[in-house]
Amino acid sequence: MHVKSQNVAQEIAQVAATYHATQIGIGENQQPQWKKWLKGSFSQRLLGLIRHQKIDLHIIATEK
């Protein structure tokens, strides 16, 4: 599936809800704390969008 969006986290949450997904797996680089503070982490934004749905979020840490 290919989807274009300016807000990737929101698009993933929408597709998961549309297809009644129960799990999402993502890879996320480790970021310095100041970057997380300024931008927020992608996983936290996605988690906020799926928090009230019955979807598990699996985060696989990758190197910088």
Rosetta silent file (secondary structure, phi, psi, omega in degrees, C-alpha in Angstrom):
SEQUENCE: MHVKSQNVAQEIAQVAATYHATQIGIGENQQPQWKKWLKGSFSQRLLGLIRHQKIDLHIIATEK
SCORE:     score description
SCORE:     0.000 S_00000001
   1 L     0.000  133.008  176.379    0.000    0.000    0.000 S_00000001
   2 L  -119.838  129.793 -179.691    1.328    3.428   -0.906 S_00000001
   3 L  -135.268  136.581  176.240   -0.128    6.553    0.667 S_00000001
   4 L  -106.603  134.492 -179.493    1.030   10.144    0.323 S_00000001
   5 L  -162.982  148.110  173.356    0.523   12.527    3.217 S_00000001
   6 L   -76.838  -27.514 -178.758    2.157   15.480    4.930 S_00000001
   7 L  -112.427   88.908 -173.812    1.209   13.958    8.301 S_00000001
   8 H   -62.879  -43.945 -179.198    2.578   10.412    8.209 S_00000001
   9 H   -59.363  -44.135 -179.595    1.574    9.507   11.777 S_00000001
  10 H   -65.932  -38.381  179.912   -2.020   10.547   11.159 S_00000001
  11 H   -66.689  -41.313  177.234   -2.145    8.648    7.878 S_00000001
  12 H   -61.829  -44.318  179.101   -0.835    5.453    9.491 S_00000001
  13 H   -62.222  -40.335 -179.899   -3.429    5.764   12.262 S_00000001
  14 H   -66.249  -45.051  179.061   -6.196    6.332    9.691 S_00000001
  15 H   -63.943  -42.248  178.559   -5.206    3.331    7.562 S_00000001
  16 H   -60.091  -42.510  179.252   -4.946    1.144   10.671 S_00000001
  17 H   -67.793  -41.757 -179.088   -8.435    2.193   11.760 S_00000001
  18 H   -61.358  -41.188 -177.439   -9.887    1.717    8.269 S_00000001
  19 L   -96.102   10.576  178.270   -8.516   -1.820    7.985 S_00000001
  20 L    54.095   41.902  178.753   -9.194   -2.701   11.644 S_00000001
  21 L   -66.406  148.034  177.210   -5.504   -3.371   12.279 S_00000001
  22 L  -110.039  -11.283 -179.587   -4.619   -4.649   15.720 S_00000001
  23 E  -145.493  144.495  173.750   -0.857   -4.043   15.516 S_00000001
  24 E  -129.841  134.303  176.129    1.511   -1.491   14.008 S_00000001
  25 E  -118.660  130.447  178.766    5.282   -1.996   13.827 S_00000001
  26 E  -135.134  155.341  170.958    7.661    0.911   13.215 S_00000001
  27 E  -105.349  141.676 -179.665   11.397    1.504   13.355 S_00000001
  28 E  -141.568  130.305  175.600   12.628    4.670   15.009 S_00000001
  29 E   -70.118  150.380  173.136   16.095    6.177   15.274 S_00000001
  30 L   -76.940  131.075 -177.683   17.317    7.304   18.640 S_00000001
  31 L  -116.198  152.460  173.286   17.273   11.102   18.745 S_00000001
  32 L   -62.009  151.195 -178.138   18.950   13.568   21.067 S_00000001
  33 H   -57.013  -38.094 -177.949   16.649   14.822   23.834 S_00000001
  34 H   -64.437  -33.596  177.803   16.636   18.382   22.458 S_00000001
  35 H   -69.825  -41.426  177.337   15.236   17.142   19.126 S_00000001
  36 H   -62.049  -38.098 -179.149   12.508   15.170   20.885 S_00000001
  37 H   -67.529  -41.173 -178.934   11.677   18.250   22.929 S_00000001
  38 H   -73.601  -48.312 -174.189   11.443   20.502   19.861 S_00000001
  39 H  -101.394  -24.047 -169.962    9.682   18.167   17.435 S_00000001
  40 L    78.597  155.110 -179.569    8.384   15.355   19.602 S_00000001
  41 L   -88.293  150.887  178.747    9.060   11.807   18.569 S_00000001
  42 H   -58.823  -43.333 -177.618    7.176   10.163   15.738 S_00000001
  43 H   -64.137  -36.608  178.132    6.238    7.224   17.953 S_00000001
  44 H   -67.825  -38.680  177.135    4.730    9.521   20.588 S_00000001
  45 H   -64.682  -44.603  179.759    2.639   11.332   17.964 S_00000001
  46 H   -65.018  -42.862  178.897    1.416    8.017   16.542 S_00000001
  47 H   -59.598  -40.365  177.464    0.710    6.635   20.001 S_00000001
  48 H   -61.755  -33.919 -179.030   -1.396    9.694   20.782 S_00000001
  49 H   -77.547  -27.487 -177.764   -3.468    9.078   17.649 S_00000001
  50 H  -106.483    4.581 -173.453   -4.134    5.381   18.335 S_00000001
  51 L   -52.147  -39.605 -174.710   -4.377    5.589   22.132 S_00000001
  52 L   -97.273    9.555  175.601   -8.146    4.976   22.276 S_00000001
  53 L  -104.770  165.250  179.283   -8.194    2.249   19.652 S_00000001
  54 L   -92.060   65.204 -178.607   -7.367   -1.393   20.247 S_00000001
  55 L  -126.416  126.817  175.072   -4.055   -1.195   18.361 S_00000001
  56 E   -86.956  139.624  177.764   -0.689   -2.289   19.750 S_00000001
  57 E  -111.870  119.964  178.395    2.329   -0.217   18.722 S_00000001
  58 E  -106.355  123.763 -177.868    5.650   -2.068   18.416 S_00000001
  59 E  -113.036  121.349  177.964    8.730    0.167   18.218 S_00000001
  60 E  -103.964  116.777 -178.910   12.002   -1.312   16.979 S_00000001
  61 E   -72.740  137.114  175.114   14.965    0.874   17.910 S_00000001
  62 E  -121.685  166.445 -179.580   17.523    1.486   15.178 S_00000001
  63 L   -74.245  162.674  178.935   20.924    3.129   15.286 S_00000001
  64 L   -63.606    0.000    0.000   21.400    6.839   14.644 S_00000001
